[in-house]
Tab-separated table of N, CA, C and O in Angstrom:
chain	number	residue	atom	x	y	z
A	30	MET	N	3.140	-3.374	-9.795
A	30	MET	CA	3.788	-4.758	-9.403
A	30	MET	C	2.575	-5.171	-8.663
A	30	MET	O	2.034	-4.768	-7.552
A	31	SER	N	1.970	-6.528	-8.810
A	31	SER	CA	0.966	-7.101	-7.938
A	31	SER	C	1.812	-7.814	-6.668
A	31	SER	O	3.142	-8.036	-6.671
A	32	ARG	N	1.033	-8.266	-5.738
A	32	ARG	CA	1.445	-8.882	-4.456
A	32	ARG	C	2.181	-10.185	-4.958
A	32	ARG	O	3.036	-10.580	-4.337
A	33	ALA	N	1.837	-10.901	-5.980
A	33	ALA	CA	2.034	-12.218	-6.274
A	33	ALA	C	3.774	-11.986	-6.837
A	33	ALA	O	4.360	-12.956	-6.621
A	34	GLU	N	4.118	-10.769	-7.187
A	34	GLU	CA	5.317	-10.713	-7.822
A	34	GLU	C	6.470	-10.182	-6.602
A	34	GLU	O	7.513	-10.013	-6.872
A	35	ASN	N	5.929	-9.957	-5.454
A	35	ASN	CA	6.731	-9.534	-4.381
A	35	ASN	C	7.343	-10.588	-3.810
A	35	ASN	O	6.967	-11.944	-4.288
A	36	ILE	N	8.292	-10.614	-3.028
A	36	ILE	CA	9.095	-11.624	-2.555
A	36	ILE	C	8.431	-12.330	-1.401
A	36	ILE	O	7.584	-11.949	-0.796
A	37	ALA	N	8.526	-13.668	-1.757
A	37	ALA	CA	7.502	-14.680	-1.020
A	37	ALA	C	8.093	-14.869	0.356
A	37	ALA	O	9.416	-14.837	0.456
A	38	PHE	N	7.316	-15.099	1.277
A	38	PHE	CA	7.685	-15.641	2.719
A	38	PHE	C	6.920	-16.296	3.347
A	38	PHE	O	5.585	-16.422	2.935
A	39	GLU	N	7.351	-17.200	4.134
A	39	GLU	CA	6.195	-18.098	5.117
A	39	GLU	C	5.898	-17.606	6.322
A	39	GLU	O	6.907	-17.208	7.113
A	40	ARG	N	4.628	-17.628	6.826
A	40	ARG	CA	4.536	-17.303	8.051
A	40	ARG	C	4.449	-18.538	8.831
A	40	ARG	O	3.695	-19.578	8.413
A	41	THR	N	4.719	-18.692	9.970
A	41	THR	CA	4.944	-19.803	10.681
A	41	THR	C	3.919	-19.695	11.908
A	41	THR	O	3.286	-18.745	12.009
A	42	THR	N	3.630	-20.662	12.423
A	42	THR	CA	2.530	-20.735	13.593
A	42	THR	C	3.109	-19.877	14.726
A	42	THR	O	2.299	-19.516	15.726
A	43	ASP	N	4.562	-19.729	14.930
A	43	ASP	CA	5.056	-18.856	15.989
A	43	ASP	C	5.025	-17.517	15.835
A	43	ASP	O	5.859	-16.690	16.426
A	44	ASP	N	4.119	-16.958	14.769
A	44	ASP	CA	4.342	-15.627	14.179
A	44	ASP	C	3.407	-14.702	15.113
A	44	ASP	O	3.303	-13.403	14.972
A	45	GLY	N	2.807	-15.195	16.214
A	45	GLY	CA	1.907	-14.154	16.951
A	45	GLY	C	0.597	-13.844	16.459
A	45	GLY	O	-0.162	-13.341	17.102
A	46	LEU	N	0.112	-14.383	15.101
A	46	LEU	CA	-0.996	-14.017	14.553
A	46	LEU	C	-2.184	-15.117	15.134
A	46	LEU	O	-1.749	-16.326	15.300
A	47	THR	N	-3.411	-14.645	15.036
A	47	THR	CA	-4.382	-15.612	15.094
A	47	THR	C	-4.598	-16.162	13.913
A	47	THR	O	-4.264	-16.068	12.721
A	48	ASP	N	-5.420	-17.581	13.847
A	48	ASP	CA	-5.649	-18.459	12.627
A	48	ASP	C	-6.451	-17.321	11.701
A	48	ASP	O	-6.188	-17.451	10.561
A	49	LYS	N	-7.314	-16.676	12.109
A	49	LYS	CA	-8.028	-15.766	11.345
A	49	LYS	C	-7.238	-14.855	10.555
A	49	LYS	O	-7.446	-14.543	9.418
A	50	GLU	N	-6.497	-14.060	11.576
A	50	GLU	CA	-5.406	-13.102	10.839
A	50	GLU	C	-4.617	-13.866	9.955
A	50	GLU	O	-4.327	-13.071	8.737
A	51	ARG	N	-4.037	-14.830	10.225
A	51	ARG	CA	-3.299	-15.875	9.040
A	51	ARG	C	-4.163	-16.001	7.984
A	51	ARG	O	-3.567	-15.846	6.781
A	52	ALA	N	-5.285	-16.345	8.161
A	52	ALA	CA	-6.021	-16.851	6.797
A	52	ALA	C	-6.278	-15.398	6.108
A	52	ALA	O	-6.212	-15.612	4.781
A	53	VAL	N	-6.554	-14.316	6.761
A	53	VAL	CA	-6.676	-12.867	5.875
A	53	VAL	C	-5.572	-12.770	5.105
A	53	VAL	O	-5.586	-12.381	4.006
A	54	LEU	N	-4.473	-12.738	5.851
A	54	LEU	CA	-3.105	-12.384	5.055
A	54	LEU	C	-2.764	-13.437	4.023
A	54	LEU	O	-2.271	-12.824	3.064
A	55	THR	N	-2.841	-14.481	4.304
A	55	THR	CA	-2.593	-15.577	3.090
A	55	THR	C	-3.656	-15.365	2.110
A	55	THR	O	-3.198	-15.233	0.578
A	56	LEU	N	-4.771	-15.062	2.155
A	56	LEU	CA	-5.819	-14.737	1.189
A	56	LEU	C	-5.283	-13.437	0.329
A	56	LEU	O	-5.439	-13.204	-0.712
A	57	ALA	N	-4.972	-12.418	1.101
A	57	ALA	CA	-4.606	-11.329	0.672
A	57	ALA	C	-3.002	-11.249	-0.117
A	57	ALA	O	-3.100	-10.829	-1.354
A	58	ASP	N	-2.498	-12.263	0.354
A	58	ASP	CA	-1.083	-12.534	-0.449
A	58	ASP	C	-1.431	-13.154	-1.930
A	58	ASP	O	-0.665	-13.084	-2.734
A	59	ASP	N	-2.593	-13.890	-1.734
A	59	ASP	CA	-3.049	-14.613	-2.950
A	59	ASP	C	-3.732	-13.750	-3.966
A	59	ASP	O	-4.280	-14.070	-5.051
A	60	GLY	N	-3.760	-12.478	-3.469
A	60	GLY	CA	-4.588	-11.483	-4.395
A	60	GLY	C	-6.097	-11.326	-4.407
A	60	GLY	O	-6.875	-10.776	-5.137
A	61	ILE	N	-6.565	-12.003	-3.309
A	61	ILE	CA	-8.004	-12.099	-3.099
A	61	ILE	C	-8.343	-10.916	-2.531
A	61	ILE	O	-7.700	-10.140	-1.671
A	62	ASP	N	-9.457	-9.840	-3.237
A	62	ASP	CA	-9.915	-8.717	-2.627
A	62	ASP	C	-10.676	-8.643	-1.339
A	62	ASP	O	-10.910	-9.773	-0.982
A	63	ARG	N	-10.655	-7.688	-0.744
A	63	ARG	CA	-11.091	-7.628	0.821
A	63	ARG	C	-12.475	-8.205	0.999
A	63	ARG	O	-12.644	-8.863	1.864
A	64	ALA	N	-13.317	-7.948	0.036
A	64	ALA	CA	-14.822	-8.255	0.145
A	64	ALA	C	-14.873	-9.904	0.093
A	64	ALA	O	-15.639	-10.641	1.087
A	65	ASP	N	-14.148	-10.364	-0.773
A	65	ASP	CA	-14.317	-11.760	-0.985
A	65	ASP	C	-13.556	-12.466	0.323
A	65	ASP	O	-13.906	-13.639	0.804
A	66	ILE	N	-12.513	-11.753	0.690
A	66	ILE	CA	-11.800	-12.282	2.053
A	66	ILE	C	-12.774	-12.331	3.373
A	66	ILE	O	-12.890	-13.255	3.854
A	67	ALA	N	-13.656	-11.318	3.447
A	67	ALA	CA	-14.555	-11.140	4.345
A	67	ALA	C	-15.477	-12.124	4.358
A	67	ALA	O	-15.961	-12.814	5.425
A	68	GLU	N	-16.101	-12.469	3.043
A	68	GLU	CA	-16.950	-13.357	2.888
A	68	GLU	C	-16.450	-14.879	3.360
A	68	GLU	O	-17.031	-15.756	3.835
A	69	ARG	N	-15.208	-15.147	2.741
A	69	ARG	CA	-14.572	-16.567	3.038
A	69	ARG	C	-14.171	-16.736	4.464
A	69	ARG	O	-14.094	-17.997	4.918
A	70	THR	N	-13.937	-15.732	5.207
A	70	THR	CA	-13.482	-15.840	6.590
A	70	THR	C	-14.562	-15.566	7.591
A	70	THR	O	-14.523	-15.935	8.896
A	71	GLY	N	-15.611	-15.075	7.242
A	71	GLY	CA	-16.587	-14.716	8.099
A	71	GLY	C	-16.571	-13.556	8.882
A	71	GLY	O	-17.190	-13.281	9.861
A	72	LEU	N	-15.606	-12.637	8.614
A	72	LEU	CA	-15.264	-11.488	9.238
A	72	LEU	C	-15.930	-10.209	8.686
A	72	LEU	O	-16.118	-10.511	7.450
A	73	LYS	N	-15.972	-9.122	9.425
A	73	LYS	CA	-16.582	-8.271	8.788
A	73	LYS	C	-15.517	-7.291	7.839
A	73	LYS	O	-14.337	-7.394	8.370
A	74	PRO	N	-16.185	-6.779	6.738
A	74	PRO	CA	-14.980	-5.991	5.896
A	74	PRO	C	-14.258	-5.095	6.488
A	74	PRO	O	-12.904	-5.043	6.212
A	75	HIS	N	-14.596	-4.334	7.635
A	75	HIS	CA	-13.702	-3.353	8.286
A	75	HIS	C	-12.833	-4.128	8.991
A	75	HIS	O	-11.608	-3.743	9.094
A	76	ARG	N	-13.030	-5.377	9.567
A	76	ARG	CA	-11.910	-6.033	10.297
A	76	ARG	C	-10.680	-6.601	9.291
A	76	ARG	O	-9.728	-6.548	9.835
A	77	VAL	N	-11.577	-6.909	8.176
A	77	VAL	CA	-10.245	-7.645	7.246
A	77	VAL	C	-9.364	-6.126	6.519
A	77	VAL	O	-8.208	-6.551	6.677
A	78	ALA	N	-10.108	-5.015	6.623
A	78	ALA	CA	-9.232	-3.999	6.275
A	78	ALA	C	-8.221	-3.735	7.361
A	78	ALA	O	-6.994	-3.203	7.154
A	79	ASN	N	-8.553	-3.753	8.519
A	79	ASN	CA	-7.759	-3.354	9.558
A	79	ASN	C	-6.637	-4.479	9.663
A	79	ASN	O	-5.319	-4.046	9.685
A	80	ILE	N	-6.903	-5.612	9.487
A	80	ILE	CA	-5.671	-6.795	9.449
A	80	ILE	C	-4.587	-6.425	8.343
A	80	ILE	O	-3.431	-6.550	8.603
A	81	THR	N	-5.307	-6.357	7.098
A	81	THR	CA	-4.533	-6.082	6.112
A	81	THR	C	-3.700	-4.807	6.168
A	81	THR	O	-2.789	-4.819	5.652
A	82	ARG	N	-4.313	-3.790	6.727
A	82	ARG	CA	-3.611	-2.572	7.079
A	82	ARG	C	-2.560	-2.707	7.913
A	82	ARG	O	-1.263	-2.278	7.656
A	83	LEU	N	-2.568	-3.539	9.087
A	83	LEU	CA	-1.746	-3.577	10.038
A	83	LEU	C	-0.425	-4.509	9.753
A	83	LEU	O	0.632	-4.222	10.054
A	84	TYR	N	-0.757	-5.597	9.042
A	84	TYR	CA	-0.003	-6.657	9.041
A	84	TYR	C	0.165	-7.085	7.494
A	84	TYR	O	1.765	-7.502	7.226
A	85	ALA	N	-0.471	-6.645	6.562
A	85	ALA	CA	0.227	-7.324	5.160
A	85	ALA	C	1.276	-6.514	4.601
A	85	ALA	O	1.900	-7.136	3.893
A	86	ASP	N	1.529	-5.415	4.805
A	86	ASP	CA	2.655	-4.502	4.253
A	86	ASP	C	3.823	-4.851	4.999
A	86	ASP	O	4.150	-3.902	6.110
A	87	SER	N	4.763	-6.015	4.844
A	87	SER	CA	5.826	-6.077	5.694
A	87	SER	C	6.836	-5.620	5.021
A	87	SER	O	8.083	-6.169	5.152
A	88	GLY	N	7.035	-4.570	4.205
A	88	GLY	CA	8.198	-4.049	3.924
A	88	GLY	C	8.367	-4.532	2.670
A	88	GLY	O	9.545	-4.281	1.846
A	89	ARG	N	7.357	-5.593	1.921
A	89	ARG	CA	7.632	-5.987	0.678
A	89	ARG	C	7.333	-5.101	-0.511
A	89	ARG	O	7.695	-5.136	-1.554
A	90	ASP	N	6.584	-3.889	-0.341
A	90	ASP	CA	6.298	-2.998	-1.107
A	90	ASP	C	6.960	-1.643	-1.160
A	90	ASP	O	6.465	-0.614	-0.844
A	91	ALA	N	8.237	-1.760	-1.323
A	91	ALA	CA	9.208	-0.617	-0.912
A	91	ALA	C	9.005	0.437	-2.173
A	91	ALA	O	9.292	1.646	-1.918
A	92	TRP	N	8.453	0.060	-3.174
A	92	TRP	CA	8.298	0.845	-4.223
A	92	TRP	C	7.293	2.222	-3.990
A	92	TRP	O	7.219	3.044	-4.450
A	93	LYS	N	6.400	1.735	-2.933
A	93	LYS	CA	5.264	2.748	-2.504
A	93	LYS	C	5.777	3.979	-1.832
A	93	LYS	O	5.728	5.204	-2.234
A	94	GLU	N	6.994	3.843	-1.202
A	94	GLU	CA	7.722	5.022	-0.453
A	94	GLU	C	8.267	5.651	-1.551
A	94	GLU	O	8.359	7.074	-1.585
A	95	SER	N	9.007	4.974	-2.408
A	95	SER	CA	9.944	5.705	-3.641
A	95	SER	C	8.792	6.337	-4.581
A	95	SER	O	9.237	7.636	-4.929
A	96	ALA	N	7.793	5.888	-4.696
A	96	ALA	CA	6.623	6.475	-5.613
A	96	ALA	C	6.136	7.875	-5.005
A	96	ALA	O	6.026	8.747	-5.485
A	97	ALA	N	6.039	7.696	-3.403
A	97	ALA	CA	5.647	8.974	-2.735
A	97	ALA	C	6.741	10.132	-2.680
A	97	ALA	O	6.299	11.172	-2.919
A	98	ILE	N	7.970	9.777	-2.719
A	98	ILE	CA	8.844	10.718	-2.672
A	98	ILE	C	9.085	11.167	-4.155
A	98	ILE	O	9.160	12.557	-4.401
A	99	GLY	N	8.748	10.602	-5.144
A	99	GLY	CA	8.990	10.871	-6.723
A	99	GLY	C	7.811	11.825	-6.891
A	99	GLY	O	7.955	12.788	-7.558
A	100	SER	N	6.651	11.350	-6.193
A	100	SER	CA	5.294	12.403	-6.300
A	100	SER	C	5.756	13.750	-5.862
A	100	SER	O	5.433	14.789	-6.534
A	101	ALA	N	6.270	13.687	-4.831
A	101	ALA	CA	6.549	15.131	-3.992
A	101	ALA	C	7.644	15.819	-4.764
A	101	ALA	O	7.312	17.140	-4.871
A	102	MET	N	8.644	15.239	-5.231
A	102	MET	CA	9.631	15.741	-5.920
A	102	MET	C	9.179	16.509	-7.462
A	102	MET	O	9.412	17.692	-7.672
A	103	LEU	N	8.344	15.652	-7.894
A	103	LEU	CA	7.754	16.100	-9.253
A	103	LEU	C	6.755	17.502	-8.888
A	103	LEU	O	6.669	18.444	-9.671
A	104	GLY	N	6.015	17.360	-7.821
A	104	GLY	CA	5.207	18.428	-7.400
A	104	GLY	C	6.087	19.667	-7.182
A	104	GLY	O	5.603	20.839	-7.603
A	105	GLU	N	7.010	19.594	-6.520
A	105	GLU	CA	7.864	20.897	-6.250
A	105	GLU	C	8.864	21.304	-7.429
A	105	GLU	O	8.607	22.464	-7.785
A	106	ALA	N	9.074	20.420	-8.389
A	106	ALA	CA	9.485	20.836	-9.826
A	106	ALA	C	8.611	21.525	-10.579
A	106	ALA	O	8.848	22.590	-11.046
A	107	ILE	N	7.263	21.033	-10.477
A	107	ILE	CA	6.138	21.801	-11.295
A	107	ILE	C	5.928	23.278	-10.523
A	107	ILE	O	5.904	24.200	-11.337
A	108	ASN	N	5.885	23.285	-9.504
A	108	ASN	CA	5.792	24.596	-8.701
A	108	ASN	C	6.698	25.526	-9.022
A	108	ASN	O	6.596	26.625	-9.412
A	109	ARG	N	8.077	25.021	-9.015
A	109	ARG	CA	9.186	25.839	-9.367
A	109	ARG	C	9.268	26.354	-10.930
A	109	ARG	O	9.548	27.648	-11.107
A	110	VAL	N	8.519	25.639	-11.838
A	110	VAL	CA	8.524	25.967	-13.137
A	110	VAL	C	7.349	26.977	-13.331
A	110	VAL	O	7.571	28.103	-13.894
A	111	LEU	N	6.539	26.725	-12.532
A	111	LEU	CA	5.216	27.733	-12.663
A	111	LEU	C	5.535	29.089	-12.380
A	111	LEU	O	5.195	29.869	-12.703
A	112	ALA	N	6.198	28.944	-10.953
A	112	ALA	CA	6.695	30.303	-10.458
A	112	ALA	C	7.665	31.100	-11.416
A	112	ALA	O	7.727	32.144	-11.593
A	113	ARG	N	8.577	30.405	-12.074
A	113	ARG	CA	9.588	31.036	-13.018
A	113	ARG	C	8.863	31.531	-14.069
A	113	ARG	O	8.879	32.606	-14.521
A	114	ARG	N	7.903	30.769	-14.764
A	114	ARG	CA	6.928	31.312	-15.783
A	114	ARG	C	6.112	32.523	-15.342
A	114	ARG	O	6.278	33.550	-16.342
A	115	GLN	N	5.537	32.521	-14.088
A	115	GLN	CA	5.010	33.821	-13.658
A	115	GLN	C	6.088	34.981	-13.483
A	115	GLN	O	5.546	35.942	-14.035
A	116	ARG	N	7.123	34.682	-13.107
A	116	ARG	CA	8.265	35.935	-12.809
A	116	ARG	C	8.292	36.386	-14.490
A	116	ARG	O	8.360	37.529	-14.597
A	117	GLN	N	8.502	35.499	-15.352
A	117	GLN	CA	9.024	35.569	-16.676
A	117	GLN	C	7.843	36.608	-17.516
A	117	GLN	O	8.073	37.435	-18.082
A	118	THR	N	6.580	36.124	-17.215
A	118	THR	CA	5.488	36.861	-17.856
A	118	THR	C	5.253	38.096	-17.194
A	118	THR	O	5.034	39.093	-17.924
A	119	GLY	N	5.393	38.308	-15.879
A	119	GLY	CA	5.091	39.440	-15.384
A	119	GLY	C	6.323	40.386	-15.652
A	119	GLY	O	6.222	41.834	-15.800
A	120	ALA	N	7.344	40.000	-16.091
A	120	ALA	CA	8.893	40.813	-16.295
A	120	ALA	C	8.423	41.521	-17.877
A	120	ALA	O	8.956	42.374	-18.175
A	121	ALA	N	7.825	40.724	-18.388
A	121	ALA	CA	7.566	41.079	-20.120
A	121	ALA	C	6.484	41.930	-20.315
A	121	ALA	O	6.602	42.714	-21.153
A	122	ARG	N	5.855	42.365	-19.160
A	122	ARG	CA	4.612	43.275	-19.255
A	122	ARG	C	5.418	44.782	-19.246
A	122	ARG	O	5.985	45.412	-19.132
């Protein structure tokens, strides 16, 4: 899912962001990569990364949490299957 497919929302001027922060987030919402955002805004790449990390994920990417939970559950299931196979192989000897 790309950011463009996420739920759109408007940032207003009373959102507490600076003009630069707002510009970075608007460009990020448009799918521009961090290096290009840094070049366009005159900010250093690490500052752009900090802004996007702090503000860009406003709960619109809920699938990330679900994916992390699913990955953890899959890892646990694989470990259980491997442990069961080890016990079965050990008992067959």
